[in-house]
Coordinates of C-alpha atoms and ligand atoms in Angstrom, one line a residue:
M1 CA 67.1 218.0 324.9
P2 CA 64.8 216.2 327.3
H3 CA 63.5 218.0 330.3
A4 CA 66.2 218.3 333.0
A5 CA 64.1 216.4 335.5
T6 CA 64.1 213.3 333.2
L7 CA 67.8 213.3 332.3
T8 CA 68.5 210.5 334.8
D9 CA 65.3 208.5 334.1
P10 CA 65.9 205.7 331.7
D11 CA 62.2 205.2 330.8
A12 CA 61.8 208.9 330.0
L13 CA 65.0 208.9 327.9
Y14 CA 63.8 205.8 326.1
A15 CA 60.5 207.6 325.2
H16 CA 62.5 210.6 324.1
L17 CA 64.7 208.5 321.8
K18 CA 61.8 206.5 320.5
E19 CA 59.9 209.6 319.5
R20 CA 62.9 211.1 317.7
L21 CA 64.6 208.0 316.2
D22 CA 61.8 205.6 315.4
D23 CA 61.3 206.8 311.9
A24 CA 65.0 206.8 311.2
L25 CA 65.4 203.3 312.6
D26 CA 62.4 202.1 310.6
A27 CA 63.8 203.7 307.4
D28 CA 67.1 201.8 308.0
L29 CA 65.3 198.5 308.4
R30 CA 63.4 199.1 305.2
R31 CA 66.6 199.9 303.4
K32 CA 68.2 196.7 304.7
A33 CA 65.1 194.6 303.9
K34 CA 65.2 195.9 300.3
L35 CA 68.9 195.0 300.0
A36 CA 68.3 191.5 301.5
A37 CA 65.5 190.9 299.0
E38 CA 67.8 191.9 296.1
I39 CA 70.5 189.5 297.5
N40 CA 68.0 186.7 297.8
Q41 CA 67.0 187.2 294.2
L42 CA 70.6 187.3 293.0
K43 CA 71.3 184.2 295.0
Q44 CA 68.8 182.3 292.9
E45 CA 70.1 183.8 289.6
R46 CA 73.7 182.8 290.4
N47 CA 72.8 179.4 291.9
A48 CA 74.6 180.5 295.1
V49 CA 74.5 179.4 298.7
I50 CA 75.1 181.9 301.5
L51 CA 76.9 180.8 304.7
G52 CA 76.7 183.3 307.6
H53 CA 78.8 183.1 310.7
N54 CA 77.1 183.6 314.0
Y55 CA 78.9 187.0 314.4
M56 CA 77.1 188.6 311.4
E57 CA 75.1 191.8 312.1
P58 CA 71.5 191.0 313.0
A59 CA 69.8 192.4 309.8
L60 CA 72.1 190.3 307.6
F61 CA 72.1 187.3 309.9
H62 CA 68.3 187.0 309.9
T63 CA 67.6 187.5 306.2
I64 CA 70.1 186.1 303.6
P65 CA 72.1 183.1 304.9
D66 CA 70.9 179.6 303.9
F67 CA 72.9 178.3 306.9
T68 CA 74.3 180.0 310.0
G69 CA 76.8 178.5 312.4
D70 CA 80.2 178.4 313.9
S71 CA 83.5 177.7 312.0
L72 CA 83.1 173.9 312.2
G73 CA 79.5 173.9 311.2
L74 CA 80.0 176.2 308.3
S75 CA 83.0 174.2 307.1
R76 CA 80.8 171.2 307.0
R77 CA 78.1 173.1 305.1
A78 CA 80.7 174.3 302.7
A79 CA 82.0 170.7 302.1
E80 CA 78.4 169.6 301.3
A81 CA 77.5 172.6 299.1
E82 CA 76.0 171.7 295.7
Q83 CA 75.5 175.2 294.3
D84 CA 78.0 176.8 291.8
V85 CA 78.8 179.8 294.1
I86 CA 79.5 179.9 297.8
V87 CA 79.2 183.4 299.4
F88 CA 80.9 183.4 302.8
C89 CA 79.5 186.1 305.1
G90 CA 82.4 185.6 307.6
V91 CA 86.1 186.3 307.4
R92 CA 88.8 185.4 305.0
F93 CA 90.1 182.2 306.6
M94 CA 86.5 180.8 306.6
A95 CA 86.1 181.6 302.9
E96 CA 89.5 180.1 302.2
T97 CA 88.5 176.9 304.0
A98 CA 85.4 176.8 301.7
K99 CA 87.6 177.1 298.7
I100 CA 90.1 174.5 299.9
L101 CA 87.1 172.1 300.1
N102 CA 85.5 173.2 296.8
P103 CA 88.2 174.1 294.3
E104 CA 85.8 173.9 291.4
K105 CA 83.3 176.4 292.9
T106 CA 83.4 180.1 293.0
V107 CA 83.8 181.3 296.6
L108 CA 83.1 185.0 297.3
L109 CA 84.0 187.0 300.4
P110 CA 82.0 190.2 300.4
A111 CA 84.7 192.4 301.9
E112 CA 88.4 192.4 301.2
R113 CA 89.5 193.6 304.6
A114 CA 87.6 190.9 306.6
G115 CA 90.8 189.4 308.1
C116 CA 91.4 188.1 311.6
S117 CA 94.1 189.0 314.2
L118 CA 94.8 185.3 314.9
A119 CA 95.3 184.4 311.2
E120 CA 97.7 187.4 311.0
S121 CA 99.7 186.2 314.0
I122 CA 101.5 183.4 312.3
T123 CA 103.1 182.7 308.9
A124 CA 103.9 179.4 307.0
E125 CA 107.6 180.2 307.6
D126 CA 106.9 180.4 311.4
V127 CA 105.4 176.9 311.2
R128 CA 108.3 175.5 309.2
R129 CA 110.7 176.9 311.8
L130 CA 108.8 175.2 314.6
K131 CA 108.8 171.9 312.7
Q132 CA 112.6 172.2 312.4
Q133 CA 112.8 173.1 316.1
F134 CA 110.6 170.1 317.1
P135 CA 111.1 167.5 314.5
G136 CA 108.4 164.8 314.2
V137 CA 106.0 166.6 316.6
P138 CA 102.5 166.8 315.0
V139 CA 101.2 170.3 314.3
V140 CA 97.6 171.2 315.1
T141 CA 96.5 174.6 313.7
Y142 CA 93.3 176.4 314.7
V143 CA 91.1 176.9 311.6
N144 CA 91.6 180.7 312.2
T145 CA 94.8 180.6 310.0
Y146 CA 95.5 181.2 306.3
A147 CA 95.7 178.4 303.8
D148 CA 99.5 178.4 303.6
V149 CA 99.7 177.8 307.4
K150 CA 97.1 175.0 307.2
A151 CA 99.3 173.5 304.4
E152 CA 102.1 173.1 306.9
S153 CA 99.9 171.4 309.5
D154 CA 98.9 167.8 310.2
V155 CA 95.4 168.6 311.3
C156 CA 93.2 171.7 311.9
C157 CA 90.7 172.2 314.7
T158 CA 88.1 174.7 315.7
S159 CA 87.0 175.9 319.1
S160 CA 84.4 173.1 319.2
N161 CA 86.8 170.2 318.6
A162 CA 90.2 171.5 319.7
A163 CA 90.6 169.2 322.7
A164 CA 89.2 166.2 320.8
V165 CA 91.7 166.8 317.9
V166 CA 94.7 167.1 320.4
E167 CA 93.6 163.9 322.1
S168 CA 93.1 162.0 318.8
L169 CA 96.9 162.3 318.1
D170 CA 99.1 159.4 319.1
S171 CA 101.9 161.6 320.3
D172 CA 103.3 162.7 323.7
T173 CA 103.9 166.2 322.4
V174 CA 101.8 168.4 320.1
I175 CA 102.4 171.8 318.5
F176 CA 99.2 173.8 318.9
L177 CA 99.0 177.1 316.9
P178 CA 98.4 180.1 316.9
D179 CA 96.0 181.0 319.7
E180 CA 97.8 181.3 323.0
Y181 CA 94.6 181.3 325.1
L182 CA 92.8 178.5 323.2
A183 CA 96.0 176.4 323.7
K184 CA 96.1 177.2 327.4
N185 CA 92.4 176.3 327.7
V186 CA 92.9 173.1 325.8
A187 CA 95.9 172.3 328.1
Q188 CA 93.6 172.9 331.1
E189 CA 90.9 170.7 329.6
T190 CA 93.2 167.8 328.6
G191 CA 95.5 168.1 331.7
K192 CA 98.5 168.8 329.5
H193 CA 101.5 170.9 330.3
I194 CA 102.0 173.8 327.9
V195 CA 105.1 175.9 327.0
F196 CA 105.7 178.8 324.6
P197 CA 109.1 178.6 322.9
S198 CA 110.6 181.9 321.9
A199 CA 110.8 182.5 318.1
G200 CA 114.0 181.3 316.6
G201 CA 114.8 178.9 319.5
D202 CA 116.8 175.8 318.8
G203 CA 114.6 173.1 320.2
A204 CA 116.5 172.9 323.5
L205 CA 113.1 173.4 325.3
A206 CA 111.8 170.1 324.3
G207 CA 114.9 168.4 325.6
T208 CA 115.1 170.4 328.9
E209 CA 111.4 170.2 329.9
S210 CA 110.7 166.5 329.7
N211 CA 107.0 166.9 330.6
V212 CA 106.1 169.3 327.8
E213 CA 103.0 168.1 326.0
L214 CA 101.7 171.1 324.2
I215 CA 103.8 173.7 322.4
G216 CA 101.9 177.0 321.9
W217 CA 102.3 180.3 320.0
A218 CA 101.5 183.8 321.2
G219 CA 98.6 184.7 318.9
R220 CA 95.5 186.4 320.3
C221 CA 92.1 187.3 319.2
E222 CA 91.9 191.1 319.5
V223 CA 88.2 190.9 320.6
H224 CA 88.3 188.1 323.2
D225 CA 91.6 189.4 324.6
K226 CA 89.7 192.5 325.9
F227 CA 87.5 190.6 328.4
R228 CA 88.7 190.7 332.0
V229 CA 87.9 188.8 335.2
E230 CA 86.9 192.1 336.7
D231 CA 84.1 192.4 334.0
I232 CA 82.7 189.1 335.3
E233 CA 83.0 190.1 339.0
R234 CA 81.2 193.4 338.3
V235 CA 78.3 191.6 336.5
R236 CA 78.1 188.9 339.2
E237 CA 77.9 191.6 341.9
E238 CA 75.1 193.4 340.0
H239 CA 73.3 190.3 338.7
P240 CA 74.2 187.3 340.9
D241 CA 71.7 185.1 339.0
A242 CA 73.3 185.7 335.6
V243 CA 74.9 182.8 333.7
I244 CA 78.2 183.8 332.1
L245 CA 79.4 182.2 328.9
A246 CA 82.8 182.7 327.4
H247 CA 84.4 181.8 324.1
P248 CA 87.6 179.7 324.5
E249 CA 89.6 182.4 322.8
C250 CA 89.2 184.3 326.1
S251 CA 92.0 184.0 328.6
P252 CA 92.0 180.9 330.9
E253 CA 91.3 183.2 333.8
V254 CA 88.1 184.5 332.1
V255 CA 87.1 181.0 331.1
E256 CA 87.7 179.8 334.7
A257 CA 85.6 182.6 336.1
S258 CA 82.7 181.9 333.7
D259 CA 80.0 179.3 334.0
Y260 CA 80.4 177.8 330.5
A261 CA 82.9 178.0 327.6
G262 CA 82.2 176.8 324.1
S263 CA 82.2 177.7 320.4
T264 CA 79.8 180.3 319.2
S265 CA 77.2 177.6 318.2
A266 CA 77.7 175.8 321.5
M267 CA 77.0 179.0 323.4
I268 CA 73.8 179.6 321.4
E269 CA 72.7 176.0 322.1
Y270 CA 73.5 176.4 325.8
V271 CA 71.3 179.6 326.0
E272 CA 68.5 178.0 324.1
Q273 CA 68.5 174.8 326.1
T274 CA 68.7 176.4 329.6
D275 CA 66.4 178.5 331.5
A276 CA 68.4 181.1 333.4
P277 CA 67.0 184.5 334.5
R278 CA 69.7 186.2 332.4
Y279 CA 72.9 185.5 330.4
L280 CA 76.1 187.4 329.6
L281 CA 78.1 186.4 326.6
L282 CA 81.8 187.1 326.6
T283 CA 82.2 187.2 322.8
E284 CA 81.6 189.3 319.8
C285 CA 78.5 191.5 320.6
S286 CA 76.3 190.8 317.5
M287 CA 75.8 187.3 318.7
G288 CA 73.8 188.4 321.8
E289 CA 71.6 190.5 319.5
N290 CA 71.0 187.5 317.2
I291 CA 70.1 185.2 320.1
M292 CA 67.7 187.8 321.5
A293 CA 66.0 188.2 318.1
E294 CA 65.4 184.4 317.9
N295 CA 64.5 184.0 321.6
P296 CA 62.7 187.2 322.7
E297 CA 62.0 185.6 326.1
K298 CA 65.7 185.3 327.0
K299 CA 67.2 188.2 328.9
M300 CA 70.7 189.0 327.7
L301 CA 73.0 191.4 329.5
R302 CA 74.9 193.7 327.2
M303 CA 78.6 194.4 327.2
C304 CA 78.2 195.4 323.7
W305 CA 81.4 197.2 322.7
Q306 CA 83.4 194.2 321.5
R307 CA 82.5 194.2 317.8
C308 CA 85.0 192.2 315.7
P309 CA 86.2 194.8 313.2
H310 CA 86.8 192.1 310.6
M311 CA 83.3 190.5 310.9
N312 CA 81.9 194.1 310.9
E313 CA 83.3 194.6 307.4
I314 CA 80.6 192.2 306.0
T315 CA 77.6 194.3 305.1
L316 CA 74.4 193.7 303.1
E317 CA 75.6 196.4 300.6
D318 CA 78.9 194.6 299.9
T319 CA 77.3 191.2 299.8
R320 CA 74.9 192.5 297.1
T321 CA 77.8 194.1 295.1
G322 CA 79.9 190.9 295.5
L323 CA 77.2 188.7 294.2
R324 CA 76.0 191.1 291.4
E325 CA 79.6 191.6 290.1
M326 CA 81.0 188.3 291.3
R327 CA 83.7 190.3 293.1
Q328 CA 86.2 189.3 295.8
Q329 CA 86.6 185.7 294.5
I330 CA 88.8 183.7 296.8
E331 CA 91.7 181.8 295.2
V332 CA 94.1 179.3 296.8
P333 CA 97.1 178.1 294.8
E334 CA 96.6 174.4 294.0
E335 CA 99.9 173.3 295.6
I336 CA 98.9 174.9 298.9
R337 CA 95.3 173.8 298.6
V338 CA 96.0 170.1 298.3
R339 CA 98.2 170.1 301.4
A340 CA 95.8 172.3 303.4
L341 CA 92.9 170.0 302.4
R342 CA 94.4 167.0 304.2
A343 CA 94.5 169.0 307.5
V344 CA 91.0 170.4 307.0
E345 CA 89.5 166.9 306.1
R346 CA 91.2 165.4 309.2
M347 CA 89.5 168.1 311.3
L348 CA 86.1 167.5 309.7
A349 CA 86.4 163.8 310.6
I350 CA 86.8 164.6 314.3
G351 CA 83.6 165.5 316.3
Ligands
13P1 P1 83.6 179.7 316.3 O1 84.3 178.6 315.6 O2 83.3 179.4 317.7 O3 82.4 180.2 315.6 O4 84.7 180.9 316.4 C1 85.1 181.6 315.3 C2 85.7 182.9 315.7 O5 86.4 183.6 315.0 C3 85.6 183.3 317.1 O6 86.2 184.5 317.3
SF4_2 FE1 89.4 186.7 314.4 FE2 88.7 187.4 316.9 FE3 87.4 188.4 314.8 FE4 87.1 185.8 315.5 S1 86.5 187.6 316.7 S2 87.4 186.6 313.4 S3 89.2 185.3 316.2 S4 89.6 188.7 315.3

């Protein structure tokens, strides 16, 4: 234990920790560097490309991906891939999207349990029921859905083009699934009126509410759902000069109280292109670490307890094993793939 007099002194505690943990941390970095070198060697042998989402843990993020980015950017990279194998260091719906775009390639997801609470929140049957309830109304699904849900949709979107996709449709009413908060944020941005029909409804809603323009669904991201306006107020009180950025999967109240909202790549770009004294990111916590590593001069405030458990499943160890043994290959039944492809390609065509 440190001396009692230093227990409340952060600098003394830092020195205490550094003295005791430096070797252990360094050993961990060496272990990760060795793994990353093995993966990069395997990548060449397998003629693979590695796509890494912005939420990957720092040691992985900074060593093995050929491309990093948000869902839209990585979908575009997947569509352009020339290698035989695509390794998706992200979650299942992202790897599925890569497979939808590249049926002839082998797509690997390093961890089986890398799911997503939004993708789990809706089934293809739910979408079919909504289409019966609201016949003829176009369906936009967030890319954070599984392939069979995409197959029931007219067009997909990501957090970076959701409003543009909705506005591109020549329809007074749009079904927007499954993220409740993203739908509300899009409604806010586009000035549309949104409603949430109860499951198993009979369509009466569309008839009774004549100004309904967006029909939503009650899915939520388990990570972004945890941020609160009080978190923002507390930080503003302690650091009035902090710029606060939120992902649009946060509640509309949180987005409203923030200074900027955008996709993960849009947030990174915002931080890189502005010169604020400090930033707070209301999103998965690895991203702040990754930005700091690239931009050591930027001061990031930490609220670092919101790690996505699904993204966290992707490790260097599992990526090496996946690539070495060609494990966790993603398959999408052809009948679903061709229908999902239409929705994904329409999304890629929109900004
Ligand atoms: P982006 O498309 O902004 O990278 O978001 C993906 C995601 O899962 C956010 O939680
Ligand atoms: Fe899904 Fe949320 Fe994790 Fe993104 S952060 S992958 S939306 S659970």
